[in-house]
């Protein structure tokens, strides 16, 4: 299955079962804007809870905030977004489609990388158990040439971006023979810069002075509140401030479902440290964040770090956690060492001191900041990408199943009366009543039990509880496990225990402490 086919399957499954809809669909939608349906919002809330508990509840020195989307316009001047938050754009004259010049080049590099992958797979088949991948990568002539080409392209792209040499960037696209994926032509415009912030007017006056921006990141709400939070919580450095909230970017490349949206949610944490300590904490947070991802059990091989070639205007080190989505390895989260850039800038433009008096060092300073920043929607896509599976079963049939980690699943349990009569629905509802405030429980009595199991598999419900005639006599029910499809007859008490063990978030959070 091609990457695009893989993504299409996710998009249609997400729509069919009420996870994600195109925004304003009845008006043919709005590009790169999406709505979350009933199951989508449940999954999203569970991801948020996992992030918030791991970042805030698990760390005594991390606290939460919820700051406004609108901020004083000087904020964005100070942060550098007014002057530097732009992408290099290029248009194809035939298709009239607009692209990010660096993304076109990165996609070209990804094609070369997939050629390397193909060579490795071929060699693996040829040499079997004797295959030494590391040695092959270093010595195979074709692979070495591909690697060399990638290094050359990367370094020329880095040079062009850093020097803002857009003539040379266009030349690189032409030299690589990159064609528009839509028209197939190489008829490109010049490359130019395009600011990604949305602006609007505040208040009644529509003159320039009332222009404000929709925040392109949640981080600045944290920076401007740094002292408010530090003073009210009496936190000592090092400490962090975390928040989950909407961000807006007028993205140019917006073709990949909820991977790149114009309105999206971020989960960000700014960790304030003493100058000089930032690299220690940068490594700590890189490690912790990777652990957070790996605890989901999607497979260690699905993650890799990608250290930035081109550092953002505020960073002295930056790395992405990349995840293998259905569309290939892409950025899922960024960990950035942002120096004292933001606080110093806000100090200058606001005229207010944003310093911390360090008792141990007996001096005041502007703290350095290490940031972790993950897109909630992108994380949602990562979960869908890994969880959605088509499985062939032993009896020759097949099923579609979403193997979402139980603690993230929209419903933890489906309560299913075997038949719609003989008092079974009443018994099922009384069980649901007992459980519904502790777990997200779903009731379903329509269709055959087999069809109902399939429906729950398709939405990722980890357990189904079937109530039959014996349940009326001895209070036992059949618990079916989504992944193994095994069924066990258990008492209601045992079922409660099983749920506590298997769907609780605290087990996962404890793993992160090890
Ligand atoms: N405060 C730092 C910051 O915003 P970023 O790398 O631009 O850094 C952080 O964004 C994360 O936000 C990304 O790793 C990604 O997960 C998410 N993100 C960024 N732009 C996005 C978009 N247009 N749609 C969905 N998620 C996005």
XYZ file of C-alpha atoms and ligand atoms in Angstrom:
541
model
C 0.000 0.000 0.000
C 1.407 3.445 -0.921
C 1.778 6.161 1.727
C -1.089 8.144 0.210
C -3.361 5.063 0.213
C -2.435 4.446 3.854
C -3.389 8.008 4.746
C -6.638 7.787 2.750
C -7.682 4.722 4.768
C -7.101 6.623 8.002
C -9.046 9.665 6.760
C -12.059 7.617 5.692
C -12.049 5.471 8.861
C -11.796 8.613 11.002
C -14.811 10.068 9.217
C -16.906 6.883 9.118
C -16.678 6.343 12.875
C -16.960 9.958 13.980
C -13.376 10.741 14.919
C -12.598 13.607 12.512
C -14.700 15.541 9.993
C -13.695 18.150 7.449
C -14.652 21.557 8.861
C -17.748 23.158 7.233
C -18.133 20.035 5.120
C -21.588 21.033 3.832
C -19.886 24.019 2.166
C -17.251 21.704 0.651
C -14.922 22.192 3.598
C -12.195 24.640 4.522
C -8.673 23.593 3.598
C -6.524 22.349 6.481
C -9.244 22.911 9.103
C -10.940 19.952 10.802
C -13.604 19.186 13.405
C -13.431 16.364 15.925
C -16.505 14.151 16.327
C -17.723 12.300 19.438
C -15.029 9.606 19.424
C -12.392 12.083 18.262
C -12.964 14.441 21.167
C -12.814 11.529 23.625
C -9.476 10.327 22.216
C -8.152 13.876 22.104
C -9.097 14.487 25.749
C -7.372 11.251 26.765
C -4.173 12.253 24.951
C -4.311 15.662 26.663
C -4.738 13.979 30.052
C -1.762 11.690 29.382
C 0.411 14.683 28.468
C -0.765 16.897 31.329
C -0.417 14.214 33.982
C 3.049 13.229 32.760
C 4.271 16.803 32.521
C 2.517 18.562 35.408
C 1.196 15.990 37.913
C 4.335 13.858 37.680
C 6.695 16.823 38.144
C 6.492 18.830 41.349
C 8.283 21.675 39.622
C 5.987 21.979 36.590
C 2.719 23.928 36.831
C -0.068 24.647 34.358
C -1.611 27.776 32.826
C -4.261 28.572 30.242
C -3.467 31.866 28.550
C -5.429 33.871 25.969
C -5.162 33.362 22.220
C -5.090 37.118 21.633
C -2.012 38.870 22.968
C -0.650 42.376 22.822
C 0.761 42.865 19.293
C 4.167 43.788 20.717
C 4.427 40.176 21.908
C 4.955 39.020 18.335
C 7.390 41.798 17.544
C 9.402 40.772 20.610
C 9.290 37.063 19.836
C 10.511 37.672 16.299
C 7.379 36.284 14.662
C 6.482 39.549 12.895
C 9.867 39.702 11.198
C 10.944 36.101 10.936
C 8.017 33.680 11.119
C 7.885 33.004 7.432
C 8.380 30.173 4.985
C 10.196 30.268 1.653
C 7.477 29.818 -0.976
C 7.549 28.810 -4.581
C 4.653 28.513 -7.051
C 4.347 26.207 -10.007
C 3.262 28.382 -12.928
C 1.285 25.614 -14.627
C -0.674 24.085 -11.737
C -0.785 27.414 -9.832
C -0.011 25.317 -6.718
C 2.113 26.841 -3.974
C 4.810 24.897 -2.109
C 7.366 25.441 0.621
C 10.679 25.384 -1.193
C 12.440 23.521 1.646
C 9.649 20.916 1.800
C 9.996 20.214 -1.936
C 13.700 19.574 -1.359
C 13.056 17.458 1.764
C 10.566 15.336 -0.198
C 13.232 14.843 -2.857
C 15.650 13.696 -0.124
C 12.990 11.315 1.235
C 12.812 9.713 -2.224
C 16.554 9.090 -2.155
C 16.210 7.681 1.381
C 13.572 5.237 0.191
C 15.950 4.084 -2.551
C 18.499 3.303 0.202
C 15.811 1.396 2.082
C 15.044 -0.660 -1.036
C 18.732 -1.555 -1.464
C 18.855 -2.675 2.179
C 15.737 -4.836 1.797
C 17.147 -6.433 -1.362
C 20.483 -7.154 0.326
C 18.756 -8.527 3.429
C 16.938 -11.048 1.236
C 20.120 -11.967 -0.596
C 22.376 -12.468 2.444
C 19.819 -13.702 4.991
C 21.130 -14.106 8.550
C 24.667 -13.165 7.523
C 23.548 -9.650 6.559
C 25.371 -6.853 8.383
C 23.345 -3.687 7.793
C 25.864 -1.235 9.269
C 28.633 -2.617 7.093
C 26.393 -2.646 4.017
C 25.481 1.030 4.501
C 29.157 1.944 4.721
C 30.459 -0.111 1.813
C 27.789 -0.568 -0.868
C 28.764 1.751 -3.727
C 25.251 2.751 -4.720
C 24.173 3.435 -1.121
C 27.338 5.452 -0.428
C 26.584 7.595 -3.512
C 22.989 8.162 -2.348
C 24.201 9.169 1.142
C 26.741 11.560 -0.385
C 24.035 13.139 -2.528
C 21.781 13.597 0.547
C 24.598 15.266 2.506
C 25.328 17.626 -0.404
C 21.684 18.600 -0.849
C 21.210 19.126 2.901
C 24.256 21.311 3.222
C 23.356 23.465 0.187
C 19.778 23.834 1.489
C 21.098 24.837 4.927
C 23.427 27.393 3.357
C 20.605 28.899 1.244
C 18.165 29.083 4.172
C 20.675 30.577 6.583
C 21.886 33.151 4.088
C 18.295 33.737 2.869
C 19.730 33.158 -0.601
C 16.462 32.435 -2.395
C 17.932 32.660 -5.884
C 20.253 29.771 -5.022
C 17.374 27.881 -3.355
C 15.385 28.058 -6.600
C 18.505 26.982 -8.493
C 18.817 23.946 -6.197
C 15.213 22.942 -6.956
C 15.915 23.286 -10.677
C 19.241 21.444 -10.492
C 17.588 18.528 -8.682
C 14.959 18.386 -11.434
C 12.107 18.648 -8.920
C 8.722 18.674 -10.695
C 5.344 19.853 -9.396
C 3.471 16.775 -8.092
C 0.262 18.119 -9.685
C 1.275 19.400 -13.142
C 4.506 17.437 -13.455
C 6.186 20.570 -14.827
C 9.379 22.292 -13.645
C 8.082 25.749 -14.464
C 8.730 27.530 -11.120
C 8.364 31.136 -9.937
C 11.068 32.761 -7.817
C 11.219 31.811 -4.125
C 9.913 34.460 -1.714
C 9.149 34.772 2.020
C 5.551 34.574 3.355
C 4.542 35.334 6.973
C 2.420 32.583 8.502
C 0.544 34.594 11.148
C -3.170 35.320 10.770
C -4.093 38.875 11.707
C -7.337 40.564 12.585
C -8.566 43.778 14.220
C -9.474 44.237 17.854
C -12.095 46.746 19.001
C -14.050 49.145 16.770
C -11.191 50.878 14.987
C -9.989 49.212 11.802
C -6.749 51.190 11.515
C -3.252 49.733 11.740
C -2.928 50.365 15.482
C -5.639 47.835 16.310
C -4.086 44.961 14.366
C -3.588 41.827 16.414
C -2.545 38.271 15.632
C -3.959 34.865 16.350
C -1.130 33.239 18.297
C 1.049 30.952 16.159
C 2.343 29.149 19.292
C 1.139 28.911 22.875
C 4.637 29.472 24.264
C 4.486 33.270 24.323
C 1.534 33.225 26.757
C 3.855 31.350 29.110
C 6.807 33.719 28.651
C 4.846 36.886 29.386
C 3.434 35.238 32.537
C 6.769 33.901 33.734
C 7.025 36.169 36.780
C 3.297 36.029 37.618
C 3.523 32.257 37.852
C 6.894 32.143 39.582
C 5.804 34.591 42.263
C 2.355 33.108 42.899
C 3.568 29.503 43.033
C 6.900 30.349 44.753
C 8.652 27.959 42.384
C 12.417 27.997 42.347
C 14.505 27.580 39.256
C 14.582 25.062 37.621
C 10.806 24.927 37.054
C 8.410 24.626 34.172
C 5.102 26.074 32.973
C 2.874 23.937 30.764
C -0.211 24.625 28.727
C -2.481 23.101 26.129
C -4.176 25.445 23.693
C -5.033 26.473 20.163
C -2.502 27.919 17.747
C -2.998 29.251 14.223
C -0.739 29.291 11.180
C -1.529 30.149 7.597
C 0.238 27.022 6.365
C 1.105 26.741 2.701
C 1.568 23.007 2.505
C -1.720 21.737 3.839
C -2.406 18.456 2.141
C -1.860 15.895 4.853
C -5.092 15.697 6.835
C -4.531 16.730 10.483
C -0.739 16.556 10.156
C -0.489 20.197 9.107
C -3.480 22.363 9.945
C -4.221 26.065 9.937
C -5.973 25.843 13.319
C -4.492 23.265 15.680
C -3.696 22.549 19.297
C -0.301 22.513 20.952
C 0.865 21.018 24.234
C 3.873 23.068 25.260
C 6.093 23.344 28.293
C 8.726 25.992 28.962
C 11.316 24.926 31.514
C 13.218 27.832 33.093
C 16.803 27.097 34.099
C 19.956 28.896 35.216
C 22.153 30.083 32.321
C 24.675 27.367 31.577
C 22.364 24.557 32.771
C 20.305 24.460 29.594
C 22.111 21.594 27.829
C 21.690 19.307 30.868
C 17.943 19.969 30.892
C 17.689 19.804 27.120
C 19.026 16.224 27.323
C 16.727 15.408 30.255
C 13.605 16.546 28.426
C 14.645 14.854 25.178
C 14.937 11.593 27.106
C 11.719 12.025 29.062
C 9.645 12.962 26.047
C 10.905 9.987 24.061
C 10.018 7.725 26.984
C 6.510 9.239 27.041
C 6.048 8.282 23.397
C 7.574 4.826 23.665
C 5.362 3.930 26.645
C 2.456 3.784 24.187
C 3.874 0.546 22.839
C 3.702 1.372 19.134
C 7.268 0.089 18.628
C 10.639 1.638 19.413
C 11.611 1.618 15.725
C 8.871 4.137 14.968
C 10.743 6.991 16.641
C 13.947 8.810 15.866
C 15.561 12.115 16.768
C 16.297 14.596 14.023
C 18.654 17.376 15.068
C 17.847 20.631 13.280
C 20.124 21.828 10.522
C 18.596 25.278 10.467
C 18.009 26.549 14.001
C 15.020 28.814 14.630
C 15.860 32.407 15.441
C 15.521 31.741 19.187
C 17.350 28.421 19.634
C 20.895 27.245 20.388
C 19.948 23.576 20.049
C 16.854 21.854 18.713
C 15.751 18.353 17.930
C 12.565 16.800 16.598
C 11.133 13.522 17.709
C 10.132 12.071 14.370
C 7.492 9.385 14.120
C 6.805 6.947 11.323
C 3.340 8.086 10.245
C 1.449 6.417 7.389
C 3.095 9.159 5.279
C 6.633 8.281 6.422
C 8.945 9.629 9.149
C 7.855 13.172 10.054
C 8.204 15.621 12.936
C 5.893 14.877 15.833
C 7.419 16.974 18.595
C 10.117 19.584 18.985
C 12.510 19.997 21.912
C 14.220 23.362 21.779
C 16.830 25.098 23.859
C 15.506 28.649 23.441
C 18.243 30.440 25.437
C 17.118 33.675 27.147
C 15.954 35.061 23.808
C 12.216 35.384 24.508
C 12.405 36.724 28.066
C 15.131 39.225 27.117
C 13.107 40.414 24.138
C 9.930 40.833 26.226
C 11.950 42.650 28.843
C 13.204 45.102 26.223
C 9.904 45.739 24.463
C 7.755 45.913 27.603
C 10.279 47.806 29.717
C 9.466 45.395 32.608
C 12.116 43.266 34.285
C 11.722 39.528 33.740
C 14.497 38.380 36.016
C 14.824 35.802 38.725
C 16.778 36.239 41.940
C 18.703 33.046 42.557
C 19.343 32.618 46.305
C 21.963 29.989 45.750
C 23.976 32.054 43.293
C 23.036 35.276 45.100
C 22.335 37.129 41.852
C 19.559 38.003 39.421
C 19.443 36.747 35.866
C 17.145 36.202 32.926
C 16.569 32.438 32.937
C 17.321 30.205 29.978
C 14.504 28.079 28.624
C 14.174 24.521 27.390
C 10.903 23.909 25.588
C 9.003 20.766 24.705
C 6.316 21.343 22.084
C 3.996 18.774 20.570
C 0.983 19.156 18.294
C -2.030 17.464 19.837
C -3.602 16.832 16.435
C -0.352 15.403 15.127
C -0.185 13.118 18.163
C -3.783 12.082 17.438
C -2.717 11.174 13.887
C 0.249 9.225 15.273
C -2.154 7.178 17.412
C -4.510 6.528 14.483
C -1.600 5.701 12.153
C -0.264 3.022 14.493
C -3.518 1.699 15.843
C -5.545 1.125 12.680
C -5.024 -2.408 11.360
C -6.634 -4.838 8.974
C -6.152 -8.358 10.276
C -6.752 -11.715 8.587
C -8.230 -14.160 11.064
C -7.722 -17.903 11.397
C -11.248 -18.680 10.171
C -10.463 -16.960 6.852
C -12.402 -13.791 7.669
C -10.837 -10.417 8.340
C -11.426 -7.519 10.704
C -10.565 -3.845 11.016
C -9.294 -3.088 14.501
C -7.940 0.017 16.197
C -5.377 -1.144 18.717
C -5.408 2.103 20.659
C -3.654 1.771 24.047
C -6.488 0.986 26.455
C -6.005 4.096 28.604
C -6.383 6.324 25.536
C -9.353 4.514 23.968
C -12.549 6.596 23.649
C -14.584 3.837 25.350
C -12.955 1.456 27.794
C -15.816 -1.009 27.800
C -18.870 -1.841 25.690
C -21.754 -3.427 27.550
C -23.682 -5.759 25.254
C -26.813 -7.736 26.194
C -26.748 -10.960 24.160
C -30.393 -10.468 23.129
C -32.824 -7.590 23.418
C -35.233 -9.442 25.733
C -35.584 -11.673 28.803
C -34.350 -8.928 31.155
C -30.838 -8.869 29.615
C -30.983 -5.168 28.541
C -32.072 -4.223 32.078
C -29.214 -6.205 33.617
C -26.751 -4.676 31.146
C -27.955 -1.162 31.923
C -27.622 -1.708 35.657
C -23.988 -2.818 35.148
C -23.389 0.243 32.966
C -24.895 2.421 35.695
C -22.411 1.002 38.217
C -19.391 1.619 35.996
C -20.162 4.765 34.036
C -18.668 7.292 36.467
C -15.382 5.404 36.673
C -14.953 4.462 33.026
C -16.173 5.612 29.619
C -18.697 2.833 28.964
C -20.795 2.340 25.835
C -24.090 0.455 25.556
C -25.062 -1.359 22.353
C -27.919 -3.802 21.783
C -28.362 -3.563 17.985
C -27.360 -6.368 15.560
C -25.767 -9.751 16.223
C -23.099 -10.026 18.909
C -20.460 -10.695 16.233
C -21.300 -7.472 14.411
C -21.222 -5.562 17.669
C -17.756 -6.931 18.490
C -16.534 -5.785 15.063
C -17.978 -2.316 15.625
C -16.161 -2.008 18.931
C -12.931 -3.335 17.351
C -13.204 -0.642 14.699
C -13.393 2.154 17.270
C -10.727 0.728 19.547
C -12.782 -0.354 22.591
C -10.389 -2.631 24.524
C -13.092 -4.721 26.254
C -16.603 -5.926 25.511
C -18.829 -7.307 28.236
C -21.555 -9.682 27.113
C -24.527 -10.226 29.386
C -26.389 -13.509 28.830
C -29.004 -15.565 30.633
C -26.446 -17.018 33.050
C -25.540 -13.482 34.089
C -29.022 -13.138 35.573
C -28.426 -16.198 37.725
C -24.842 -15.855 38.980
C -23.701 -12.308 38.169
C -20.984 -13.525 35.794
C -20.446 -12.101 32.308
C -18.152 -12.734 29.362
C -15.291 -10.305 28.983
C -13.845 -10.179 25.450
C -10.392 -8.761 24.849
C -10.092 -6.626 21.682
C -6.530 -7.610 20.791
C -6.457 -11.354 21.559
C -10.220 -11.780 20.957
C -10.197 -14.253 23.855
C -13.286 -14.473 26.044
C -13.402 -15.165 29.761
C -16.310 -15.702 32.100
C -15.777 -13.516 35.157
C -17.691 -12.195 38.122
C -18.571 -8.503 38.116
C -16.047 -7.981 40.895
C -13.250 -9.541 38.819
C -14.279 -7.452 35.840
C -13.879 -4.275 37.903
C -10.412 -5.444 38.978
C -9.438 -6.280 35.405
C -10.537 -2.831 34.228
C -8.567 -1.167 37.014
C -5.417 -3.011 35.932
C -5.776 -2.702 32.198
C -7.233 0.679 31.426
C -5.701 2.805 34.137
C -3.401 5.631 33.121
C -1.457 5.432 36.389
C 0.346 2.206 35.352
C 1.748 4.008 32.321
C 2.681 7.112 34.314
C 4.536 4.963 36.854
C 6.555 3.404 34.024
C 7.803 6.875 33.109
C 9.324 7.309 36.563
C 11.588 4.264 36.183
N 6.766 26.834 20.415
C 7.585 26.147 19.477
C 6.870 25.728 18.296
O 5.740 26.122 18.066
P 7.077 24.235 16.161
O 8.124 23.224 15.788
O 6.741 25.269 15.167
O 7.578 24.874 17.517
C 5.749 22.521 17.584
O 5.751 23.468 16.554
C 4.852 21.344 17.263
O 3.543 21.816 16.940
C 5.282 20.532 16.040
O 6.241 19.564 16.382
C 3.975 19.910 15.608
O 3.695 18.755 16.349
C 2.958 20.976 15.964
N 2.581 21.777 14.787
C 3.253 22.831 14.273
N 2.598 23.316 13.213
C 1.489 22.563 13.056
C 0.401 22.579 12.148
N 0.318 23.487 11.197
N -0.579 21.653 12.282
C -0.515 20.724 13.275
N 0.478 20.678 14.163
C 1.470 21.572 14.064
